[in-house]
Structures are given as structure tokens and as C-alpha cells.
């Protein structure tokens, strides 16, 4: 099992560009999450999904979009990148809401 | 005020010392998680607990629901324990989301 995989590992974007951060899990988990981690701050939830076709906003959803067309994949889309979106992005998954979350290795994004 | 507060923010200790990291929260919770973030950035779940105490190797996690407080202990600390330790709580039952503390950076000196 690969667990939770994320691509790319690192990306530099110019202001106004768009990109998709990919997240895939092979554990047949129902729940998937996108977090961002800024220096000195706790992880903040951007979006989450409780199953294929169902997504919901977290704490900091502005500037992002998600989709969940399959159980395995949960891509995060950034439209019109802004410097405030410079961060490290983590995808995570869990079988159920009450269970342990498994994290991907993260994507470091720099918006200049 | 953050719902989840960790202390200390930074901790440096000598190899072999007994380590305690604290987490306090201000809301009712259904579960508390301890996670470890390695220097390279990888995040690993260590414990999930809703009462009492759990032990895994040299790591022990305790929780006091009445006092809204949890501790993570490391016995016989080793330089490979150097990491950021993060506390997270699930607020109320049926809530899909975790609220995270800002982490405690632990450095163990050989």
C-alpha cells in the first residue's frame, strides 16, 4: 500500500496562475481532507469529503475548489493564485470520521 | 483564544531525559489526537484517545476529560524523537473535523 500520495512535492506559481494539487489514497477510505500549514500556525482545514460525490467547506475554503469523483482521488484546485496561498498543503484520509487520519507527504507551494 | 493550546512551544532536552508535552482545550470533545511531524515534514498519527491512557513503546499519552487536558510523555528520550508534536481535538460527537494546536518543537541533544 502506498497510503496517501500527493503531487507535486514543490511548485512555484506566479500570481494569477492556477493549478491542481493531486491527492490519492489506496486504503479505500471514505473521508478525505485538505489542510494548509502556515509557519507558527496549526493545520487549518480547507475542504473535506465524506465520500465520492460529497464535499464540504472547512475553515479556510476561499480561493480553493475540490471535487471527489472517485473514492481514491481528491484534487484541490487553486484558481487565481495569490501570495497568501503560499503554504504547505497536506492531504489526509480516514476510514471514518472518528478514526485515525493518515497524511500525505505534503506539497510546498510558493506564490510569487 | 485558541481552542487548543500546547505547552511548551519549544523544548530542548538531553538524551535520556523524561519529556512531557501538554495540551489544553476549551471545548467539549469526543476524541484527542497526538501527531508527530518529522523534520522533513511527514506527519504521523501517534495516538487517538478519549479517556485514560495509551502506551506505545516509549510514548505514553494521557487525558483528563474533566480538566480538559492531555499530556504526551516520552521516556528515555533519543535524538530521533526530535520533531514537532501536535495535539488535535475532535469537537463533539459526529463532527468530521479536527482542530489543531500549533505544536511543540522538541529537540533532543545527544
JSON list of C-alpha atoms in Angstrom, two decimals:
[
{"chain": "A", "resi": 1, "resn": "UNK", "atom": "CA", "xyz": [0.00, 0.00, 0.00]},
{"chain": "A", "resi": 2, "resn": "UNK", "atom": "CA", "xyz": [1.28, 3.45, -0.90]},
{"chain": "A", "resi": 3, "resn": "UNK", "atom": "CA", "xyz": [-1.08, 5.10, 1.61]},
{"chain": "A", "resi": 4, "resn": "UNK", "atom": "CA", "xyz": [-1.74, 8.75, 0.75]},
{"chain": "A", "resi": 5, "resn": "UNK", "atom": "CA", "xyz": [0.25, 10.21, -2.12]},
{"chain": "A", "resi": 6, "resn": "UNK", "atom": "CA", "xyz": [0.45, 13.85, -3.19]},
{"chain": "A", "resi": 7, "resn": "UNK", "atom": "CA", "xyz": [1.86, 15.51, -6.27]},
{"chain": "A", "resi": 8, "resn": "UNK", "atom": "CA", "xyz": [3.71, 17.71, -6.88]},
{"chain": "A", "resi": 9, "resn": "UNK", "atom": "CA", "xyz": [6.13, 17.91, -3.94]},
{"chain": "A", "resi": 10, "resn": "UNK", "atom": "CA", "xyz": [7.00, 21.54, -4.67]},
{"chain": "A", "resi": 11, "resn": "UNK", "atom": "CA", "xyz": [5.70, 24.19, -7.03]},
{"chain": "A", "resi": 12, "resn": "UNK", "atom": "CA", "xyz": [6.29, 27.86, -7.70]},
{"chain": "A", "resi": 13, "resn": "UNK", "atom": "CA", "xyz": [3.36, 29.79, -9.15]},
{"chain": "A", "resi": 14, "resn": "UNK", "atom": "CA", "xyz": [3.03, 33.32, -10.38]},
{"chain": "A", "resi": 15, "resn": "UNK", "atom": "CA", "xyz": [0.20, 35.47, -9.05]},
{"chain": "A", "resi": 16, "resn": "UNK", "atom": "CA", "xyz": [-2.96, 34.77, -11.02]},
{"chain": "A", "resi": 17, "resn": "UNK", "atom": "CA", "xyz": [-1.93, 31.34, -12.26]},
{"chain": "A", "resi": 18, "resn": "UNK", "atom": "CA", "xyz": [-3.97, 28.26, -11.42]},
{"chain": "A", "resi": 19, "resn": "UNK", "atom": "CA", "xyz": [-3.00, 24.72, -10.57]},
{"chain": "A", "resi": 20, "resn": "UNK", "atom": "CA", "xyz": [-4.34, 21.45, -9.20]},
{"chain": "A", "resi": 21, "resn": "UNK", "atom": "CA", "xyz": [-2.78, 19.64, -6.26]},
{"chain": "A", "resi": 22, "resn": "UNK", "atom": "CA", "xyz": [-3.32, 15.91, -6.59]},
{"chain": "A", "resi": 23, "resn": "UNK", "atom": "CA", "xyz": [-4.13, 13.54, -3.74]},
{"chain": "A", "resi": 24, "resn": "UNK", "atom": "CA", "xyz": [-4.72, 9.79, -4.00]},
{"chain": "A", "resi": 25, "resn": "UNK", "atom": "CA", "xyz": [-5.26, 7.15, -1.33]},
{"chain": "A", "resi": 26, "resn": "UNK", "atom": "CA", "xyz": [-5.32, 3.40, -1.80]},
{"chain": "A", "resi": 27, "resn": "UNK", "atom": "CA", "xyz": [-6.82, 2.41, 1.55]},
{"chain": "A", "resi": 28, "resn": "UNK", "atom": "CA", "xyz": [-10.47, 2.65, 0.44]},
{"chain": "A", "resi": 29, "resn": "UNK", "atom": "CA", "xyz": [-11.04, 5.40, 2.99]},
{"chain": "A", "resi": 30, "resn": "UNK", "atom": "CA", "xyz": [-14.33, 7.25, 2.96]},
{"chain": "A", "resi": 31, "resn": "UNK", "atom": "CA", "xyz": [-13.07, 10.51, 4.40]},
{"chain": "A", "resi": 32, "resn": "UNK", "atom": "CA", "xyz": [-10.52, 12.78, 2.78]},
{"chain": "A", "resi": 33, "resn": "UNK", "atom": "CA", "xyz": [-9.24, 16.18, 3.89]},
{"chain": "A", "resi": 34, "resn": "UNK", "atom": "CA", "xyz": [-7.16, 19.06, 2.63]},
{"chain": "A", "resi": 35, "resn": "UNK", "atom": "CA", "xyz": [-5.19, 21.14, 5.14]},
{"chain": "A", "resi": 36, "resn": "UNK", "atom": "CA", "xyz": [-2.79, 24.00, 4.86]},
{"chain": "A", "resi": 37, "resn": "UNK", "atom": "CA", "xyz": [0.04, 24.61, 7.30]},
{"chain": "A", "resi": 38, "resn": "UNK", "atom": "CA", "xyz": [1.50, 28.06, 7.73]},
{"chain": "A", "resi": 39, "resn": "UNK", "atom": "CA", "xyz": [4.57, 28.82, 9.88]},
{"chain": "A", "resi": 40, "resn": "UNK", "atom": "CA", "xyz": [3.66, 29.08, 13.57]},
{"chain": "A", "resi": 41, "resn": "UNK", "atom": "CA", "xyz": [0.05, 28.12, 12.93]},
{"chain": "A", "resi": 42, "resn": "UNK", "atom": "CA", "xyz": [-1.85, 24.91, 13.43]},
{"chain": "A", "resi": 43, "resn": "UNK", "atom": "CA", "xyz": [-3.12, 22.93, 10.48]},
{"chain": "A", "resi": 44, "resn": "UNK", "atom": "CA", "xyz": [-6.22, 24.54, 9.01]},
{"chain": "A", "resi": 45, "resn": "UNK", "atom": "CA", "xyz": [-8.90, 22.56, 7.20]},
{"chain": "A", "resi": 46, "resn": "UNK", "atom": "CA", "xyz": [-9.63, 23.81, 3.68]},
{"chain": "A", "resi": 47, "resn": "UNK", "atom": "CA", "xyz": [-12.15, 21.25, 2.39]},
{"chain": "A", "resi": 48, "resn": "UNK", "atom": "CA", "xyz": [-13.16, 17.73, 3.25]},
{"chain": "A", "resi": 49, "resn": "UNK", "atom": "CA", "xyz": [-15.15, 14.89, 1.72]},
{"chain": "A", "resi": 50, "resn": "UNK", "atom": "CA", "xyz": [-17.14, 12.14, 3.39]},
{"chain": "A", "resi": 51, "resn": "UNK", "atom": "CA", "xyz": [-17.38, 10.02, 0.25]},
{"chain": "A", "resi": 52, "resn": "UNK", "atom": "CA", "xyz": [-17.38, 10.12, -3.53]},
{"chain": "A", "resi": 53, "resn": "UNK", "atom": "CA", "xyz": [-19.53, 12.96, -4.81]},
{"chain": "A", "resi": 54, "resn": "UNK", "atom": "CA", "xyz": [-19.77, 14.73, -1.42]},
{"chain": "A", "resi": 55, "resn": "UNK", "atom": "CA", "xyz": [-17.59, 17.65, -0.39]},
{"chain": "A", "resi": 56, "resn": "UNK", "atom": "CA", "xyz": [-17.88, 20.39, 2.19]},
{"chain": "A", "resi": 57, "resn": "UNK", "atom": "CA", "xyz": [-16.05, 23.54, 3.24]},
{"chain": "A", "resi": 58, "resn": "UNK", "atom": "CA", "xyz": [-13.66, 23.66, 6.13]},
{"chain": "A", "resi": 59, "resn": "UNK", "atom": "CA", "xyz": [-12.26, 26.63, 7.98]},
{"chain": "A", "resi": 60, "resn": "UNK", "atom": "CA", "xyz": [-10.42, 28.38, 5.12]},
{"chain": "A", "resi": 61, "resn": "UNK", "atom": "CA", "xyz": [-12.03, 27.46, 1.77]},
{"chain": "A", "resi": 62, "resn": "UNK", "atom": "CA", "xyz": [-11.78, 30.81, -0.05]},
{"chain": "A", "resi": 63, "resn": "UNK", "atom": "CA", "xyz": [-9.69, 30.63, -3.20]},
{"chain": "A", "resi": 64, "resn": "UNK", "atom": "CA", "xyz": [-9.90, 26.85, -3.47]},
{"chain": "A", "resi": 65, "resn": "UNK", "atom": "CA", "xyz": [-12.15, 24.25, -5.04]},
{"chain": "A", "resi": 66, "resn": "UNK", "atom": "CA", "xyz": [-12.34, 20.47, -4.73]},
{"chain": "A", "resi": 67, "resn": "UNK", "atom": "CA", "xyz": [-14.05, 17.53, -6.34]},
{"chain": "A", "resi": 68, "resn": "UNK", "atom": "CA", "xyz": [-14.38, 13.87, -5.36]},
{"chain": "A", "resi": 69, "resn": "UNK", "atom": "CA", "xyz": [-15.41, 11.83, -8.37]},
{"chain": "A", "resi": 70, "resn": "UNK", "atom": "CA", "xyz": [-13.84, 8.61, -7.04]},
{"chain": "A", "resi": 71, "resn": "UNK", "atom": "CA", "xyz": [-13.12, 7.18, -3.60]},
{"chain": "A", "resi": 72, "resn": "UNK", "atom": "CA", "xyz": [-9.38, 7.32, -4.28]},
{"chain": "A", "resi": 73, "resn": "UNK", "atom": "CA", "xyz": [-8.86, 10.85, -5.59]},
{"chain": "A", "resi": 74, "resn": "UNK", "atom": "CA", "xyz": [-9.44, 14.25, -4.00]},
{"chain": "A", "resi": 75, "resn": "UNK", "atom": "CA", "xyz": [-7.79, 17.03, -6.05]},
{"chain": "A", "resi": 76, "resn": "UNK", "atom": "CA", "xyz": [-7.52, 20.59, -4.75]},
{"chain": "A", "resi": 77, "resn": "UNK", "atom": "CA", "xyz": [-7.79, 23.37, -7.31]},
{"chain": "A", "resi": 78, "resn": "UNK", "atom": "CA", "xyz": [-6.32, 26.83, -6.85]},
{"chain": "A", "resi": 79, "resn": "UNK", "atom": "CA", "xyz": [-7.77, 29.46, -9.15]},
{"chain": "A", "resi": 80, "resn": "UNK", "atom": "CA", "xyz": [-6.03, 32.83, -9.45]},
{"chain": "A", "resi": 81, "resn": "UNK", "atom": "CA", "xyz": [-3.15, 32.09, -7.08]},
{"chain": "A", "resi": 82, "resn": "UNK", "atom": "CA", "xyz": [-2.33, 34.78, -4.51]},
{"chain": "A", "resi": 83, "resn": "UNK", "atom": "CA", "xyz": [0.74, 35.23, -2.26]},
{"chain": "A", "resi": 84, "resn": "UNK", "atom": "CA", "xyz": [-1.50, 34.43, 0.73]},
{"chain": "A", "resi": 85, "resn": "UNK", "atom": "CA", "xyz": [-1.79, 30.89, -0.62]},
{"chain": "A", "resi": 86, "resn": "UNK", "atom": "CA", "xyz": [1.92, 30.28, -0.11]},
{"chain": "A", "resi": 87, "resn": "UNK", "atom": "CA", "xyz": [1.86, 27.37, 2.30]},
{"chain": "A", "resi": 88, "resn": "UNK", "atom": "CA", "xyz": [2.42, 23.67, 2.74]},
{"chain": "A", "resi": 89, "resn": "UNK", "atom": "CA", "xyz": [-0.64, 21.64, 1.77]},
{"chain": "A", "resi": 90, "resn": "UNK", "atom": "CA", "xyz": [-1.40, 18.26, 3.31]},
{"chain": "A", "resi": 91, "resn": "UNK", "atom": "CA", "xyz": [-3.97, 15.76, 2.18]},
{"chain": "A", "resi": 92, "resn": "UNK", "atom": "CA", "xyz": [-5.23, 13.18, 4.69]},
{"chain": "A", "resi": 93, "resn": "UNK", "atom": "CA", "xyz": [-7.70, 10.33, 4.76]},
{"chain": "A", "resi": 94, "resn": "UNK", "atom": "CA", "xyz": [-9.52, 8.21, 7.31]},
{"chain": "A", "resi": 95, "resn": "UNK", "atom": "CA", "xyz": [-11.89, 5.28, 7.13]},
{"chain": "A", "resi": 96, "resn": "UNK", "atom": "CA", "xyz": [-14.45, 7.02, 9.31]},
{"chain": "A", "resi": 97, "resn": "UNK", "atom": "CA", "xyz": [-14.60, 10.48, 10.90]},
{"chain": "A", "resi": 98, "resn": "UNK", "atom": "CA", "xyz": [-13.75, 9.13, 14.34]},
{"chain": "A", "resi": 99, "resn": "UNK", "atom": "CA", "xyz": [-10.69, 7.20, 13.23]},
{"chain": "A", "resi": 100, "resn": "UNK", "atom": "CA", "xyz": [-7.00, 7.95, 12.75]},
{"chain": "A", "resi": 101, "resn": "UNK", "atom": "CA", "xyz": [-6.14, 10.23, 9.87]},
{"chain": "A", "resi": 102, "resn": "UNK", "atom": "CA", "xyz": [-3.30, 9.25, 7.53]},
{"chain": "A", "resi": 103, "resn": "UNK", "atom": "CA", "xyz": [-1.38, 12.11, 5.99]},
{"chain": "A", "resi": 104, "resn": "UNK", "atom": "CA", "xyz": [0.32, 12.51, 2.64]},
{"chain": "A", "resi": 105, "resn": "UNK", "atom": "CA", "xyz": [3.86, 13.90, 2.40]},
{"chain": "A", "resi": 106, "resn": "UNK", "atom": "CA", "xyz": [2.70, 17.43, 1.60]},
{"chain": "A", "resi": 107, "resn": "UNK", "atom": "CA", "xyz": [3.01, 19.89, -1.28]},
{"chain": "A", "resi": 108, "resn": "UNK", "atom": "CA", "xyz": [5.05, 23.04, -0.73]},
{"chain": "A", "resi": 109, "resn": "UNK", "atom": "CA", "xyz": [3.59, 25.92, -2.77]},
{"chain": "A", "resi": 110, "resn": "UNK", "atom": "CA", "xyz": [5.21, 29.28, -3.28]},
{"chain": "A", "resi": 111, "resn": "UNK", "atom": "CA", "xyz": [3.21, 32.05, -4.99]},
{"chain": "A", "resi": 112, "resn": "UNK", "atom": "CA", "xyz": [5.31, 34.95, -6.24]},
{"chain": "B", "resi": 1, "resn": "UNK", "atom": "CA", "xyz": [-8.06, 32.38, 22.46]},
{"chain": "B", "resi": 2, "resn": "UNK", "atom": "CA", "xyz": [-7.31, 29.18, 20.53]},
{"chain": "B", "resi": 3, "resn": "UNK", "atom": "CA", "xyz": [-9.49, 26.20, 21.30]},
{"chain": "B", "resi": 4, "resn": "UNK", "atom": "CA", "xyz": [-6.36, 24.05, 21.59]},
{"chain": "B", "resi": 5, "resn": "UNK", "atom": "CA", "xyz": [-3.27, 25.30, 23.45]},
{"chain": "B", "resi": 6, "resn": "UNK", "atom": "CA", "xyz": [0.01, 23.44, 23.68]},
{"chain": "B", "resi": 7, "resn": "UNK", "atom": "CA", "xyz": [2.93, 23.99, 26.03]},
{"chain": "B", "resi": 8, "resn": "UNK", "atom": "CA", "xyz": [5.77, 24.46, 25.84]},
{"chain": "B", "resi": 9, "resn": "UNK", "atom": "CA", "xyz": [6.13, 25.84, 22.32]},
{"chain": "B", "resi": 10, "resn": "UNK", "atom": "CA", "xyz": [9.76, 24.73, 22.23]},
{"chain": "B", "resi": 11, "resn": "UNK", "atom": "CA", "xyz": [11.58, 22.19, 24.35]},
{"chain": "B", "resi": 12, "resn": "UNK", "atom": "CA", "xyz": [15.25, 21.22, 24.31]},
{"chain": "B", "resi": 13, "resn": "UNK", "atom": "CA", "xyz": [16.45, 18.31, 26.43]},
{"chain": "B", "resi": 14, "resn": "UNK", "atom": "CA", "xyz": [19.39, 15.95, 26.82]},
{"chain": "B", "resi": 15, "resn": "UNK", "atom": "CA", "xyz": [19.22, 12.42, 25.54]},
{"chain": "B", "resi": 16, "resn": "UNK", "atom": "CA", "xyz": [17.70, 10.11, 28.13]},
{"chain": "B", "resi": 17, "resn": "UNK", "atom": "CA", "xyz": [15.53, 12.72, 29.80]},
{"chain": "B", "resi": 18, "resn": "UNK", "atom": "CA", "xyz": [11.82, 12.19, 30.51]},
{"chain": "B", "resi": 19, "resn": "UNK", "atom": "CA", "xyz": [9.76, 14.53, 28.32]},
{"chain": "B", "resi": 20, "resn": "UNK", "atom": "CA", "xyz": [6.28, 15.92, 28.94]},
{"chain": "B", "resi": 21, "resn": "UNK", "atom": "CA", "xyz": [4.29, 17.93, 26.41]},
{"chain": "B", "resi": 22, "resn": "UNK", "atom": "CA", "xyz": [0.94, 19.39, 27.42]},
{"chain": "B", "resi": 23, "resn": "UNK", "atom": "CA", "xyz": [-2.28, 20.10, 25.58]},
{"chain": "B", "resi": 24, "resn": "UNK", "atom": "CA", "xyz": [-5.25, 22.02, 26.97]},
{"chain": "B", "resi": 25, "resn": "UNK", "atom": "CA", "xyz": [-8.54, 22.57, 25.22]},
{"chain": "B", "resi": 26, "resn": "UNK", "atom": "CA", "xyz": [-11.54, 24.75, 25.98]},
{"chain": "B", "resi": 27, "resn": "UNK", "atom": "CA", "xyz": [-14.43, 22.86, 24.40]},
{"chain": "B", "resi": 28, "resn": "UNK", "atom": "CA", "xyz": [-16.16, 19.54, 24.83]},
{"chain": "B", "resi": 29, "resn": "UNK", "atom": "CA", "xyz": [-14.52, 16.86, 22.74]},
{"chain": "B", "resi": 30, "resn": "UNK", "atom": "CA", "xyz": [-15.16, 13.33, 21.59]},
{"chain": "B", "resi": 31, "resn": "UNK", "atom": "CA", "xyz": [-11.50, 12.45, 20.98]},
{"chain": "B", "resi": 32, "resn": "UNK", "atom": "CA", "xyz": [-7.99, 13.86, 21.15]},
{"chain": "B", "resi": 33, "resn": "UNK", "atom": "CA", "xyz": [-5.17, 13.02, 18.76]},
{"chain": "B", "resi": 34, "resn": "UNK", "atom": "CA", "xyz": [-1.42, 13.31, 19.13]},
{"chain": "B", "resi": 35, "resn": "UNK", "atom": "CA", "xyz": [0.59, 13.57, 15.93]},
{"chain": "B", "resi": 36, "resn": "UNK", "atom": "CA", "xyz": [4.29, 13.76, 15.18]},
{"chain": "B", "resi": 37, "resn": "UNK", "atom": "CA", "xyz": [5.71, 15.90, 12.39]},
{"chain": "B", "resi": 38, "resn": "UNK", "atom": "CA", "xyz": [9.22, 14.83, 11.41]},
{"chain": "B", "resi": 39, "resn": "UNK", "atom": "CA", "xyz": [11.86, 17.40, 10.46]},
{"chain": "B", "resi": 40, "resn": "UNK", "atom": "CA", "xyz": [11.30, 16.53, 6.81]},
{"chain": "B", "resi": 41, "resn": "UNK", "atom": "CA", "xyz": [7.61, 17.41, 7.13]},
{"chain": "B", "resi": 42, "resn": "UNK", "atom": "CA", "xyz": [5.93, 14.00, 7.24]},
{"chain": "B", "resi": 43, "resn": "UNK", "atom": "CA", "xyz": [3.02, 13.80, 9.71]},
{"chain": "B", "resi": 44, "resn": "UNK", "atom": "CA", "xyz": [2.27, 10.56, 11.54]},
{"chain": "B", "resi": 45, "resn": "UNK", "atom": "CA", "xyz": [-0.57, 9.85, 13.95]},
{"chain": "B", "resi": 46, "resn": "UNK", "atom": "CA", "xyz": [0.68, 8.61, 17.31]},
{"chain": "B", "resi": 47, "resn": "UNK", "atom": "CA", "xyz": [-2.43, 8.24, 19.45]},
{"chain": "B", "resi": 48, "resn": "UNK", "atom": "CA", "xyz": [-6.14, 8.77, 19.44]},
{"chain": "B", "resi": 49, "resn": "UNK", "atom": "CA", "xyz": [-7.77, 8.73, 22.87]},
{"chain": "B", "resi": 50, "resn": "UNK", "atom": "CA", "xyz": [-11.00, 9.71, 24.53]},
{"chain": "B", "resi": 51, "resn": "UNK", "atom": "CA", "xyz": [-10.22, 8.63, 28.10]},
{"chain": "B", "resi": 52, "resn": "UNK", "atom": "CA", "xyz": [-7.48, 7.25, 30.30]},
{"chain": "B", "resi": 53, "resn": "UNK", "atom": "CA", "xyz": [-4.07, 6.39, 28.98]},
{"chain": "B", "resi": 54, "resn": "UNK", "atom": "CA", "xyz": [-2.41, 4.74, 25.99]},
{"chain": "B", "resi": 55, "resn": "UNK", "atom": "CA", "xyz": [1.15, 3.49, 25.61]},
{"chain": "B", "resi": 56, "resn": "UNK", "atom": "CA", "xyz": [3.20, 2.65, 22.55]},
{"chain": "B", "resi": 57, "resn": "UNK", "atom": "CA", "xyz": [6.85, 1.83, 23.10]},
{"chain": "B", "resi": 58, "resn": "UNK", "atom": "CA", "xyz": [8.44, 4.79, 24.91]},
{"chain": "B", "resi": 59, "resn": "UNK", "atom": "CA", "xyz": [5.46, 7.07, 24.29]},
{"chain": "B", "resi": 60, "resn": "UNK", "atom": "CA", "xyz": [2.59, 7.47, 26.73]},
{"chain": "B", "resi": 61, "resn": "UNK", "atom": "CA", "xyz": [-0.48, 9.66, 26.23]},
{"chain": "B", "resi": 62, "resn": "UNK", "atom": "CA", "xyz": [-2.93, 10.54, 28.98]},
{"chain": "B", "resi": 63, "resn": "UNK", "atom": "CA", "xyz": [-6.13, 12.53, 29.01]},
{"chain": "B", "resi": 64, "resn": "UNK", "atom": "CA", "xyz": [-8.20, 14.06, 31.80]},
{"chain": "B", "resi": 65, "resn": "UNK", "atom": "CA", "xyz": [-11.62, 14.88, 30.37]},
{"chain": "B", "resi": 66, "resn": "UNK", "atom": "CA", "xyz": [-12.80, 16.79, 33.45]},
{"chain": "B", "resi": 67, "resn": "UNK", "atom": "CA", "xyz": [-9.75, 19.07, 33.41]},
{"chain": "B", "resi": 68, "resn": "UNK", "atom": "CA", "xyz": [-9.73, 19.30, 29.57]},
{"chain": "B", "resi": 69, "resn": "UNK", "atom": "CA", "xyz": [-6.07, 18.39, 29.49]},
{"chain": "B", "resi": 70, "resn": "UNK", "atom": "CA", "xyz": [-3.82, 15.81, 27.86]},
{"chain": "B", "resi": 71, "resn": "UNK", "atom": "CA", "xyz": [-0.13, 15.03, 28.18]},
{"chain": "B", "resi": 72, "resn": "UNK", "atom": "CA", "xyz": [2.29, 13.23, 25.92]},
{"chain": "B", "resi": 73, "resn": "UNK", "atom": "CA", "xyz": [5.26, 11.67, 27.69]},
{"chain": "B", "resi": 74, "resn": "UNK", "atom": "CA", "xyz": [8.43, 10.29, 26.16]},
{"chain": "B", "resi": 75, "resn": "UNK", "atom": "CA", "xyz": [10.62, 8.07, 28.33]},
{"chain": "B", "resi": 76, "resn": "UNK", "atom": "CA", "xyz": [14.37, 7.66, 27.72]},
{"chain": "B", "resi": 77, "resn": "UNK", "atom": "CA", "xyz": [14.32, 10.33, 25.00]},
{"chain": "B", "resi": 78, "resn": "UNK", "atom": "CA", "xyz": [16.54, 9.90, 21.96]},
{"chain": "B", "resi": 79, "resn": "UNK", "atom": "CA", "xyz": [17.69, 12.35, 19.26]},
{"chain": "B", "resi": 80, "resn": "UNK", "atom": "CA", "xyz": [15.38, 10.58, 16.77]},
{"chain": "B", "resi": 81, "resn": "UNK", "atom": "CA", "xyz": [12.45, 11.81, 18.90]},
{"chain": "B", "resi": 82, "resn": "UNK", "atom": "CA", "xyz": [13.27, 15.35, 17.74]},
{"chain": "B", "resi": 83, "resn": "UNK", "atom": "CA", "xyz": [10.13, 16.52, 15.93]},
{"chain": "B", "resi": 84, "resn": "UNK", "atom": "CA", "xyz": [7.10, 18.75, 16.26]},
{"chain": "B", "resi": 85, "resn": "UNK", "atom": "CA", "xyz": [4.35, 17.15, 18.35]},
{"chain": "B", "resi": 86, "resn": "UNK", "atom": "CA", "xyz": [0.84, 18.29, 17.51]},
{"chain": "B", "resi": 87, "resn": "UNK", "atom": "CA", "xyz": [-2.33, 17.93, 19.56]},
{"chain": "B", "resi": 88, "resn": "UNK", "atom": "CA", "xyz": [-5.70, 17.92, 17.79]},
{"chain": "B", "resi": 89, "resn": "UNK", "atom": "CA", "xyz": [-9.25, 17.56, 19.11]},
{"chain": "B", "resi": 90, "resn": "UNK", "atom": "CA", "xyz": [-12.50, 16.42, 17.58]},
{"chain": "B", "resi": 91, "resn": "UNK", "atom": "CA", "xyz": [-15.13, 18.80, 18.91]},
{"chain": "B", "resi": 92, "resn": "UNK", "atom": "CA", "xyz": [-18.27, 16.88, 19.85]},
{"chain": "B", "resi": 93, "resn": "UNK", "atom": "CA", "xyz": [-19.54, 13.61, 18.52]},
{"chain": "B", "resi": 94, "resn": "UNK", "atom": "CA", "xyz": [-20.46, 13.35, 14.86]},
{"chain": "B", "resi": 95, "resn": "UNK", "atom": "CA", "xyz": [-18.07, 16.13, 13.88]},
{"chain": "B", "resi": 96, "resn": "UNK", "atom": "CA", "xyz": [-15.88, 15.23, 10.92]},
{"chain": "B", "resi": 97, "resn": "UNK", "atom": "CA", "xyz": [-13.29, 17.90, 11.63]},
{"chain": "B", "resi": 98, "resn": "UNK", "atom": "CA", "xyz": [-10.21, 18.20, 13.82]},
{"chain": "B", "resi": 99, "resn": "UNK", "atom": "CA", "xyz": [-8.98, 21.41, 15.46]},
{"chain": "B", "resi": 100, "resn": "UNK", "atom": "CA", "xyz": [-5.21, 21.53, 15.76]},
{"chain": "B", "resi": 101, "resn": "UNK", "atom": "CA", "xyz": [-2.80, 23.09, 18.21]},
{"chain": "B", "resi": 102, "resn": "UNK", "atom": "CA", "xyz": [0.26, 24.93, 16.92]},
{"chain": "B", "resi": 103, "resn": "UNK", "atom": "CA", "xyz": [2.64, 22.20, 18.01]},
{"chain": "B", "resi": 104, "resn": "UNK", "atom": "CA", "xyz": [5.58, 21.74, 20.37]},
{"chain": "B", "resi": 105, "resn": "UNK", "atom": "CA", "xyz": [9.01, 21.62, 18.81]},
{"chain": "B", "resi": 106, "resn": "UNK", "atom": "CA", "xyz": [11.14, 19.06, 20.65]},
{"chain": "B", "resi": 107, "resn": "UNK", "atom": "CA", "xyz": [14.90, 18.88, 20.23]},
{"chain": "B", "resi": 108, "resn": "UNK", "atom": "CA", "xyz": [16.87, 16.09, 21.93]},
{"chain": "B", "resi": 109, "resn": "UNK", "atom": "CA", "xyz": [20.60, 16.73, 22.20]},
{"chain": "B", "resi": 110, "resn": "UNK", "atom": "CA", "xyz": [22.94, 13.71, 22.21]}
]
